[in-house]
Amino acid sequence: LRLLRLLELLLQLQLRLLERRLLLRLRLLHRHVEGIKRLQPAQSGLRVHGRRRENLWRRRLQLVVRLQPRDRRGGGGGGSHSIGTTKRGIGPCYSSKSIRNGLRFCDLLHFETFEARLRELIKWSQKRFGEDGEADQPSQQLLRKCLREYDTKKAFDPDNGAKGGVSSIEEEIERYRGYAEKLRHQIVDSVTFIHEEISRGNRVLVEGANAALLDIDFGTYPFVTSSNTTIGGVCTGLGVPPQKIDTVIGVVKAYTTRVGHGPFPTELQNEMQTLEDYVEEYIGPEVSLDRKGHSSGPYTVKKGDKIRVGEMLQELGHEYGTTTGRRRRCGWLDIALVKYSALVNGFDSINITKLDVLTGLKTIRIAISYRNKQMTEVRLPRGYFPSHLEDLKEVVCEYETMEGWSEDISQCTRWEDLPTNAKKYVMRIQELLDIPVSWVGVGPERESMLRVNVPSRIGSPLPGSPFVPPLR
């Protein structure tokens, strides 16, 4: 579960609120809004300024003002090890927030103050990041020069300056002035707003998008994002007290994935597809997928093939990062990791997704516990996850092997329609986690989310819907 960047109020007007833990680049927001406007309302079902649906922006929302030259290491600026960030300015923006010189949406409502603070922020960034470093590559030296001169057009397009950006600070300020005029009527005080909706008895659905192991405090530090992506982010991000949270649903893939760098105990295949991988017989229906630009051409599997499981998960699961487009690293389901996430988040139930991607594997492995390399005869405690990377490197996984299934399950519409071995796999996950599995996904559509109609032996009530959890 991620930094809680989207709050949908399930009301007649379907109001949408983006909360303060989201970092936003106004230029990209403006581009997306203009793109939506060009759509036919009858086709899109969305009106940006109409009564049917509104996008509301939180006053305390932080703005990403990209002033720092990109660090080729993908890290926070320092050291020799890459941590594999998206290079979208998230870390620097949170740094500015922490040292209290960042800009927020509410500043746009007082533009004279906003302008003065933006000039100060630019001056501070030029002083901190403008000088060339000894290890700088030519591209980084160019970016620093563009920052000193504040000509971001040359940063995007060194030759012609025709791919966006501005040529002066004054031009930047005027651009933000235009953004302020467009957005001022959609900026609200979200703490008051959300509590008013709760007091009226309206249900509020908070959606997370980043995994628990990317949490700045509880994740695999430093290979994490810059915010709290676990359940505590609901309180600190939205101003909602803990007792207002009625139901917590953990969304878990049927296997494990990770984007970028960091430890991965059950990893089968990496981003560059250079690992040895785990080989298994394929017993499912023939599948062929086009892979534009891939050196090996289309990805095809047919019955009887010996396949690399990690590569199959990447390709059939379309495992590419939403922000960066990078191929995700894939591995077997890690129960110890999920159990740790459940301890931190307090899951009432589990929603398993992408079960269909496992179709065709003759056998499927589950990492049921961790052991230490030096004492493999001793299981580590349930829910324990090492806090230091060096300790995590000493972890080895204990695996359990289950029989797979050959039937295509992507068209199933009921839990009862699933093959016996697919249902056994889901039920085994429930047993190992000691948490009810309430829903299973067999495809990308909402209709592909199947209610698990099996009485839970654990004693926790199953939610009534994956999209609108019932209130207790």
Coordinates of C-alpha atoms in Angstrom, one line a residue:
L1 CA 0.0 0.0 0.0
R2 CA 1.3 3.4 -1.0
L3 CA 1.5 7.0 -0.1
L4 CA -2.2 7.8 -0.1
R5 CA -2.4 9.9 -3.1
L6 CA -6.0 9.4 -4.1
L7 CA -9.1 9.8 -2.0
E8 CA -12.3 9.0 -3.8
L9 CA -15.5 10.0 -2.0
L10 CA -18.2 7.7 -3.1
L11 CA -21.0 10.3 -3.3
Q12 CA -23.6 11.2 -5.9
L13 CA -21.2 13.8 -7.2
Q14 CA -18.1 11.4 -7.1
L15 CA -15.7 14.0 -5.6
R16 CA -12.0 13.3 -5.9
L17 CA -9.4 14.7 -3.5
L18 CA -5.7 14.4 -3.9
E19 CA -4.1 14.6 -0.5
R20 CA -1.0 16.2 0.9
R21 CA 1.4 13.2 0.6
L22 CA 1.1 13.4 -3.2
L23 CA 3.8 15.6 -4.8
L24 CA 2.6 17.3 -7.9
R25 CA 4.3 18.9 -10.9
L26 CA 1.9 21.6 -12.1
R27 CA 3.1 21.5 -15.7
L28 CA 2.2 17.8 -16.0
L29 CA -1.1 18.3 -14.2
H30 CA -2.0 21.1 -16.6
R31 CA -1.1 18.8 -19.6
H32 CA -3.3 16.0 -18.2
V33 CA -6.3 18.3 -17.5
E34 CA -6.1 19.8 -21.0
G35 CA -6.0 16.3 -22.4
I36 CA -9.2 15.3 -20.5
K37 CA -10.9 18.5 -21.7
R38 CA -10.4 17.5 -25.3
L39 CA -12.2 14.2 -24.8
Q40 CA -15.9 14.0 -25.6
P41 CA -17.8 14.1 -22.2
A42 CA -20.2 11.5 -23.5
Q43 CA -17.3 9.1 -24.2
S44 CA -15.1 9.8 -21.2
G45 CA -17.8 10.1 -18.5
L46 CA -15.7 12.8 -16.9
R47 CA -16.1 16.5 -16.7
V48 CA -13.2 18.4 -15.3
H49 CA -15.2 21.5 -14.2
G50 CA -18.7 20.0 -14.3
R51 CA -21.1 19.0 -11.6
R52 CA -20.7 15.3 -12.1
R53 CA -17.1 15.0 -10.9
E54 CA -14.6 17.4 -9.6
N55 CA -10.9 17.2 -8.9
L56 CA -10.1 18.9 -5.6
W57 CA -6.6 19.8 -4.6
R58 CA -5.5 19.9 -0.9
R59 CA -4.2 23.3 0.3
R60 CA -1.2 21.5 2.0
L61 CA -0.2 19.6 -1.1
Q62 CA 3.5 20.0 -1.9
L63 CA 4.5 21.2 -5.4
V64 CA 7.4 19.7 -7.2
V65 CA 9.5 22.5 -8.5
R66 CA 12.3 20.7 -10.3
L67 CA 15.4 22.8 -9.7
Q68 CA 18.0 20.2 -8.9
P69 CA 20.1 18.6 -11.6
R70 CA 19.3 14.9 -11.9
D71 CA 21.6 12.6 -10.0
R72 CA 22.6 9.8 -12.4
R73 CA 22.9 7.4 -9.5
G74 CA 19.2 7.7 -8.9
G75 CA 19.8 8.4 -5.3
G76 CA 19.6 11.3 -2.9
G77 CA 22.9 13.0 -3.9
G78 CA 25.9 11.4 -2.3
G79 CA 27.6 8.1 -2.0
S80 CA 28.4 5.7 -4.8
H81 CA 25.5 3.3 -4.6
S82 CA 22.4 3.7 -6.8
I83 CA 19.0 3.2 -5.1
G84 CA 17.0 3.2 -8.3
T85 CA 14.6 6.0 -7.8
T86 CA 12.2 7.3 -10.6
K87 CA 14.3 10.5 -11.0
R88 CA 11.0 12.5 -11.0
G89 CA 12.1 15.0 -8.2
I90 CA 10.2 13.2 -5.4
G91 CA 13.2 13.0 -3.0
P92 CA 14.3 16.6 -3.5
C93 CA 10.8 17.8 -3.0
Y94 CA 10.5 16.0 0.3
S95 CA 13.9 17.4 1.3
S96 CA 12.5 20.9 0.7
K97 CA 9.4 20.1 2.7
S98 CA 11.6 18.9 5.6
I99 CA 13.8 22.0 5.7
R100 CA 10.6 24.1 5.3
N101 CA 11.4 26.0 2.1
G102 CA 9.0 24.0 -0.2
L103 CA 5.9 25.4 -1.9
R104 CA 2.4 24.2 -1.4
F105 CA -0.9 24.6 -3.2
C106 CA -2.2 27.1 -0.7
D107 CA 0.7 29.4 -1.6
L108 CA -0.9 29.7 -5.1
L109 CA -3.8 31.5 -3.5
H110 CA -1.5 34.3 -2.3
F111 CA 0.5 34.8 -5.4
E112 CA 2.6 37.7 -4.3
T113 CA 3.9 35.6 -1.4
F114 CA 4.2 32.6 -3.7
E115 CA 6.3 34.6 -6.2
A116 CA 8.7 35.8 -3.4
R117 CA 9.1 32.3 -2.0
L118 CA 9.7 30.8 -5.5
R119 CA 12.4 33.3 -6.2
E120 CA 14.0 32.4 -2.8
L121 CA 13.8 28.7 -3.6
I122 CA 15.4 29.2 -7.0
K123 CA 18.2 31.3 -5.5
W124 CA 18.7 28.6 -2.8
S125 CA 18.8 25.8 -5.4
Q126 CA 21.2 27.7 -7.6
K127 CA 23.6 28.1 -4.7
R128 CA 23.3 24.5 -3.6
F129 CA 23.2 22.7 -6.9
G130 CA 24.6 25.2 -9.4
E131 CA 28.3 24.7 -9.1
D132 CA 30.0 21.9 -11.1
G133 CA 31.2 18.9 -9.2
E134 CA 34.5 17.0 -9.8
A135 CA 32.7 13.8 -10.8
D136 CA 30.1 15.5 -13.0
Q137 CA 29.5 14.1 -16.5
P138 CA 29.1 16.6 -19.3
S139 CA 25.3 16.2 -19.2
Q140 CA 25.3 17.1 -15.5
Q141 CA 27.5 20.1 -16.1
L142 CA 25.0 21.3 -18.7
L143 CA 22.1 20.9 -16.3
R144 CA 24.0 22.9 -13.6
K145 CA 24.7 25.6 -16.2
C146 CA 21.0 25.7 -17.1
L147 CA 20.1 26.1 -13.4
R148 CA 22.6 28.9 -12.9
E149 CA 21.2 30.8 -15.9
Y150 CA 17.7 29.4 -15.3
D151 CA 17.2 28.4 -18.9
T152 CA 15.4 25.1 -18.6
K153 CA 14.7 25.0 -22.4
K154 CA 18.3 24.1 -22.9
A155 CA 18.1 21.4 -20.2
F156 CA 15.3 19.6 -22.2
D157 CA 16.8 20.3 -25.6
P158 CA 20.5 21.5 -25.6
D159 CA 20.5 22.1 -29.3
N160 CA 17.3 23.8 -30.1
G161 CA 15.5 24.5 -26.8
A162 CA 12.2 23.4 -28.4
K163 CA 11.0 20.6 -26.1
G164 CA 9.5 22.6 -23.3
G165 CA 10.8 24.6 -20.3
V166 CA 11.3 28.3 -19.8
S167 CA 14.2 30.7 -20.6
S168 CA 14.0 32.9 -17.5
I169 CA 12.8 33.2 -14.0
E170 CA 10.2 35.7 -15.1
E171 CA 8.7 33.3 -17.6
E172 CA 8.6 30.6 -14.9
I173 CA 6.6 33.0 -12.6
E174 CA 4.2 33.9 -15.3
R175 CA 3.6 30.2 -16.0
Y176 CA 2.8 29.5 -12.4
R177 CA 0.5 32.6 -12.4
G178 CA -1.5 30.9 -15.1
Y179 CA -1.7 27.7 -13.1
A180 CA -2.9 29.6 -10.0
E181 CA -5.8 31.1 -12.0
K182 CA -6.9 27.8 -13.4
L183 CA -6.8 25.9 -10.1
R184 CA -7.8 28.4 -7.4
H185 CA -11.4 27.3 -7.3
Q186 CA -10.5 23.6 -6.9
I187 CA -8.2 24.1 -3.9
V188 CA -9.9 23.2 -0.6
D189 CA -9.0 22.8 3.1
S190 CA -9.1 19.0 3.0
V191 CA -9.2 18.3 6.7
T192 CA -12.4 20.2 7.1
F193 CA -13.7 18.8 3.8
I194 CA -13.1 15.1 4.6
H195 CA -14.4 15.3 8.2
E196 CA -17.6 17.0 7.0
E197 CA -18.2 14.0 4.6
I198 CA -17.5 11.5 7.4
S199 CA -19.9 13.3 9.7
R200 CA -22.6 13.0 7.0
G201 CA -22.2 9.3 7.1
N202 CA -20.6 9.1 3.6
R203 CA -18.1 6.3 3.0
V204 CA -14.6 7.3 2.2
L205 CA -12.3 5.0 0.2
V206 CA -8.5 5.7 0.5
E207 CA -6.4 4.0 -2.1
G208 CA -2.7 3.4 -1.7
A209 CA -0.4 2.8 -4.7
N210 CA 3.1 2.0 -3.3
A211 CA 4.1 -1.2 -1.5
A212 CA 4.7 -1.4 2.2
L213 CA 8.4 -2.2 1.7
L214 CA 8.8 1.2 0.1
D215 CA 7.8 3.0 3.3
I216 CA 10.4 5.5 4.5
D217 CA 10.3 4.1 8.0
F218 CA 9.3 0.5 7.7
G219 CA 10.6 -0.4 4.3
T220 CA 14.0 -1.7 3.0
Y221 CA 15.8 1.6 3.7
P222 CA 17.4 3.3 1.8
F223 CA 15.7 1.5 -1.2
V224 CA 12.4 3.2 -0.4
T225 CA 10.3 6.2 -1.4
S226 CA 10.2 9.5 0.6
S227 CA 7.0 9.0 2.5
N228 CA 4.9 6.7 4.7
T229 CA 3.2 4.2 2.3
T230 CA 1.7 2.1 5.1
I231 CA -1.6 2.6 7.1
G232 CA -0.2 5.4 9.2
G233 CA -0.1 7.6 6.1
V234 CA -3.9 7.8 6.2
C235 CA -3.7 9.7 9.5
T236 CA -0.7 11.9 8.7
G237 CA -1.6 12.4 5.1
L238 CA -5.3 13.1 5.4
G239 CA -5.7 14.3 9.0
V240 CA -8.0 11.4 9.8
P241 CA -7.7 9.9 13.3
P242 CA -7.1 6.1 13.7
Q243 CA -10.5 5.3 15.1
K244 CA -12.1 6.5 11.9
I245 CA -10.5 3.7 9.9
D246 CA -13.1 0.9 9.7
T247 CA -11.5 -1.7 7.3
V248 CA -8.1 -2.2 5.9
I249 CA -7.7 -4.5 2.8
G250 CA -4.2 -5.6 1.7
V251 CA -3.7 -5.8 -2.0
V252 CA -1.2 -8.6 -2.8
K253 CA -0.1 -10.0 -6.1
A254 CA -0.1 -13.8 -6.5
Y255 CA 3.7 -13.4 -6.9
T256 CA 6.2 -10.8 -5.7
T257 CA 7.5 -7.8 -7.7
R258 CA 9.8 -4.9 -7.2
V259 CA 10.9 -1.9 -9.3
G260 CA 14.5 -0.6 -9.0
H261 CA 17.2 -1.7 -6.7
G262 CA 17.0 -3.2 -3.2
P263 CA 17.0 -6.7 -1.6
F264 CA 14.6 -9.3 -2.9
P265 CA 14.8 -12.7 -1.2
T266 CA 12.5 -14.6 -3.7
E267 CA 13.8 -12.9 -6.9
L268 CA 13.8 -15.0 -10.0
Q269 CA 14.5 -12.4 -12.7
N270 CA 15.9 -8.9 -12.7
E271 CA 15.2 -5.8 -14.8
M272 CA 17.7 -6.7 -17.5
Q273 CA 16.7 -10.4 -17.5
T274 CA 20.2 -11.6 -16.8
L275 CA 19.6 -13.9 -13.9
E276 CA 19.7 -17.7 -14.2
D277 CA 16.0 -17.9 -13.3
Y278 CA 14.0 -21.0 -12.3
V279 CA 13.0 -23.4 -15.1
E280 CA 9.7 -25.1 -15.2
E281 CA 7.5 -26.9 -17.7
Y282 CA 4.6 -24.9 -19.2
I283 CA 1.3 -26.8 -19.4
G284 CA -1.1 -24.0 -20.2
P285 CA -2.6 -22.6 -23.5
E286 CA -0.3 -21.1 -26.1
V287 CA 0.3 -17.4 -25.6
S288 CA 2.2 -14.9 -27.9
L289 CA 2.9 -11.3 -26.9
D290 CA 4.5 -8.6 -29.1
R291 CA 7.5 -7.0 -27.4
K292 CA 8.3 -3.8 -29.4
G293 CA 12.0 -3.2 -29.4
H294 CA 13.0 -6.3 -27.5
S295 CA 16.1 -8.0 -28.8
S296 CA 14.4 -11.4 -28.6
G297 CA 11.3 -10.4 -30.4
P298 CA 7.8 -11.5 -29.4
Y299 CA 7.3 -13.6 -26.2
T300 CA 5.7 -17.0 -27.0
V301 CA 5.0 -19.9 -24.8
K302 CA 3.2 -23.2 -25.6
K303 CA 2.5 -26.4 -23.9
G304 CA 5.5 -28.5 -23.2
D305 CA 8.0 -25.7 -23.3
K306 CA 10.7 -25.3 -20.6
I307 CA 10.3 -21.7 -19.5
R308 CA 12.1 -19.3 -17.2
V309 CA 9.5 -18.5 -14.6
G310 CA 10.7 -15.0 -13.7
E311 CA 10.7 -13.9 -17.3
M312 CA 7.2 -15.4 -17.8
L313 CA 5.9 -13.4 -14.9
Q314 CA 7.4 -10.2 -16.3
E315 CA 6.0 -10.7 -19.8
L316 CA 2.6 -12.3 -19.2
G317 CA 2.1 -10.0 -16.1
H318 CA 3.0 -6.9 -18.1
E319 CA 5.3 -6.0 -15.2
Y320 CA 6.6 -2.6 -16.2
G321 CA 6.8 0.4 -13.9
T322 CA 3.9 2.8 -14.1
T323 CA 6.1 5.9 -13.8
T324 CA 9.4 4.9 -15.4
G325 CA 8.3 2.1 -17.8
R326 CA 11.2 0.0 -16.3
R327 CA 10.7 -3.8 -16.2
R328 CA 9.9 -5.0 -12.7
R329 CA 11.9 -7.6 -11.0
C330 CA 9.8 -10.7 -10.3
G331 CA 9.9 -13.7 -7.9
W332 CA 7.8 -16.2 -6.0
L333 CA 5.3 -15.1 -3.4
D334 CA 7.1 -14.1 -0.2
I335 CA 4.8 -15.0 2.7
A336 CA 7.2 -13.6 5.3
L337 CA 7.2 -10.2 3.6
V338 CA 3.4 -10.2 3.3
K339 CA 3.1 -11.2 7.0
Y340 CA 5.3 -8.3 8.0
S341 CA 3.2 -5.9 5.9
A342 CA 0.1 -7.3 7.6
L343 CA 1.6 -6.6 11.0
V344 CA 2.4 -3.0 10.1
N345 CA -0.9 -2.3 8.4
G346 CA -3.4 -4.5 10.3
F347 CA -5.1 -6.1 7.3
D348 CA -8.7 -7.2 7.8
S349 CA -8.6 -9.2 4.6
I350 CA -6.5 -9.8 1.5
N351 CA -7.2 -9.1 -2.1
I352 CA -5.0 -11.3 -4.3
T353 CA -4.4 -10.0 -7.8
K354 CA -2.9 -11.5 -11.0
L355 CA -3.7 -15.1 -10.2
D356 CA -4.1 -15.6 -13.9
V357 CA -0.5 -14.8 -14.6
L358 CA 0.5 -18.1 -12.9
T359 CA -1.6 -20.2 -15.3
G360 CA 0.5 -22.8 -17.1
L361 CA 3.1 -23.4 -14.5
K362 CA 3.3 -27.1 -13.7
T363 CA 4.4 -26.4 -10.2
I364 CA 4.3 -23.1 -8.1
R365 CA 6.5 -22.3 -5.2
I366 CA 5.7 -20.2 -2.1
A367 CA 8.3 -18.9 0.2
I368 CA 6.7 -19.8 3.5
S369 CA 9.4 -18.5 6.0
Y370 CA 12.8 -17.0 6.4
R371 CA 15.9 -18.8 7.8
N372 CA 19.4 -17.5 8.5
K373 CA 22.2 -18.7 6.3
Q374 CA 24.3 -19.5 9.3
M375 CA 21.5 -21.4 11.1
T376 CA 19.3 -22.9 8.5
E377 CA 17.7 -25.3 10.9
V378 CA 16.0 -22.4 12.7
R379 CA 13.0 -20.4 11.3
L380 CA 13.0 -16.7 11.9
P381 CA 9.9 -15.5 13.9
R382 CA 6.6 -15.1 12.0
G383 CA 6.3 -11.5 10.7
Y384 CA 10.0 -10.7 11.3
F385 CA 11.6 -8.7 8.6
P386 CA 15.3 -7.6 9.0
S387 CA 15.7 -3.8 9.5
H388 CA 19.2 -3.7 8.1
L389 CA 20.2 -4.7 4.6
E390 CA 23.2 -6.7 5.8
D391 CA 20.9 -8.8 7.9
L392 CA 18.5 -9.3 5.0
K393 CA 21.3 -10.5 2.8
E394 CA 21.8 -13.4 5.3
V395 CA 18.2 -14.5 4.8
V396 CA 17.4 -17.7 2.9
C397 CA 13.8 -18.8 2.0
E398 CA 12.1 -22.0 2.9
Y399 CA 9.8 -23.0 0.0
E400 CA 6.7 -25.1 -0.4
T401 CA 5.8 -26.4 -3.8
M402 CA 2.2 -26.7 -5.0
E403 CA 0.7 -28.2 -8.2
G404 CA -0.2 -25.6 -10.8
W405 CA -3.1 -25.6 -13.3
S406 CA -3.4 -25.6 -17.1
E407 CA -6.8 -24.0 -17.6
D408 CA -7.2 -20.3 -18.8
I409 CA -8.9 -18.6 -15.8
S410 CA -9.0 -15.1 -17.2
Q411 CA -12.6 -15.5 -18.2
C412 CA -13.8 -16.9 -14.9
T413 CA -16.6 -14.8 -13.3
R414 CA -17.1 -16.8 -10.1
W415 CA -14.8 -18.3 -7.4
E416 CA -16.5 -21.7 -8.1
D417 CA -15.3 -21.5 -11.7
L418 CA -11.6 -21.6 -10.8
P419 CA -9.6 -24.9 -11.2
T420 CA -9.1 -26.9 -8.0
N421 CA -5.4 -26.2 -7.9
A422 CA -5.9 -22.5 -8.3
K423 CA -8.3 -22.5 -5.3
K424 CA -5.9 -24.6 -3.3
Y425 CA -3.1 -22.0 -3.9
V426 CA -5.4 -19.2 -2.7
M427 CA -6.5 -21.1 0.4
R428 CA -2.9 -22.0 1.2
I429 CA -2.0 -18.3 1.2
Q430 CA -4.9 -17.7 3.6
E431 CA -3.7 -20.4 5.9
L432 CA -0.1 -19.2 5.9
L433 CA -1.1 -15.6 6.6
D434 CA -3.9 -16.3 9.0
I435 CA -5.8 -13.6 7.3
P436 CA -9.0 -14.1 5.2
V437 CA -8.7 -13.8 1.4
S438 CA -11.8 -11.9 0.4
W439 CA -11.2 -11.3 -3.4
V440 CA -9.1 -12.8 -6.2
G441 CA -8.2 -11.1 -9.4
V442 CA -8.0 -13.0 -12.7
G443 CA -7.6 -10.1 -15.1
P444 CA -7.3 -6.3 -15.4
E445 CA -11.0 -5.5 -15.4
R446 CA -13.3 -4.9 -12.4
E447 CA -15.4 -7.8 -13.5
S448 CA -12.3 -10.0 -13.1
M449 CA -12.3 -9.6 -9.4
L450 CA -13.9 -12.7 -7.9
R451 CA -15.5 -12.9 -4.4
V452 CA -14.0 -15.8 -2.4
N453 CA -17.1 -17.6 -1.2
V454 CA -15.4 -19.7 1.4
P455 CA -16.2 -19.3 5.1
S456 CA -13.2 -18.1 6.9
R457 CA -11.9 -20.2 9.8
I458 CA -10.0 -17.3 11.2
G459 CA -12.9 -15.4 12.5
S460 CA -12.5 -12.1 10.7
P461 CA -15.5 -10.9 8.7
L462 CA -15.0 -10.7 4.9
P463 CA -15.6 -7.3 3.4
G464 CA -18.7 -7.0 1.3
S465 CA -17.0 -5.4 -1.8
P466 CA -13.4 -4.8 -3.0
F467 CA -14.3 -1.2 -3.9
V468 CA -16.6 -0.1 -1.1
P469 CA -15.6 -1.9 2.1
P470 CA -18.5 -2.2 4.6
L471 CA -18.4 -0.1 7.8
R472 CA -18.2 -2.1 11.0

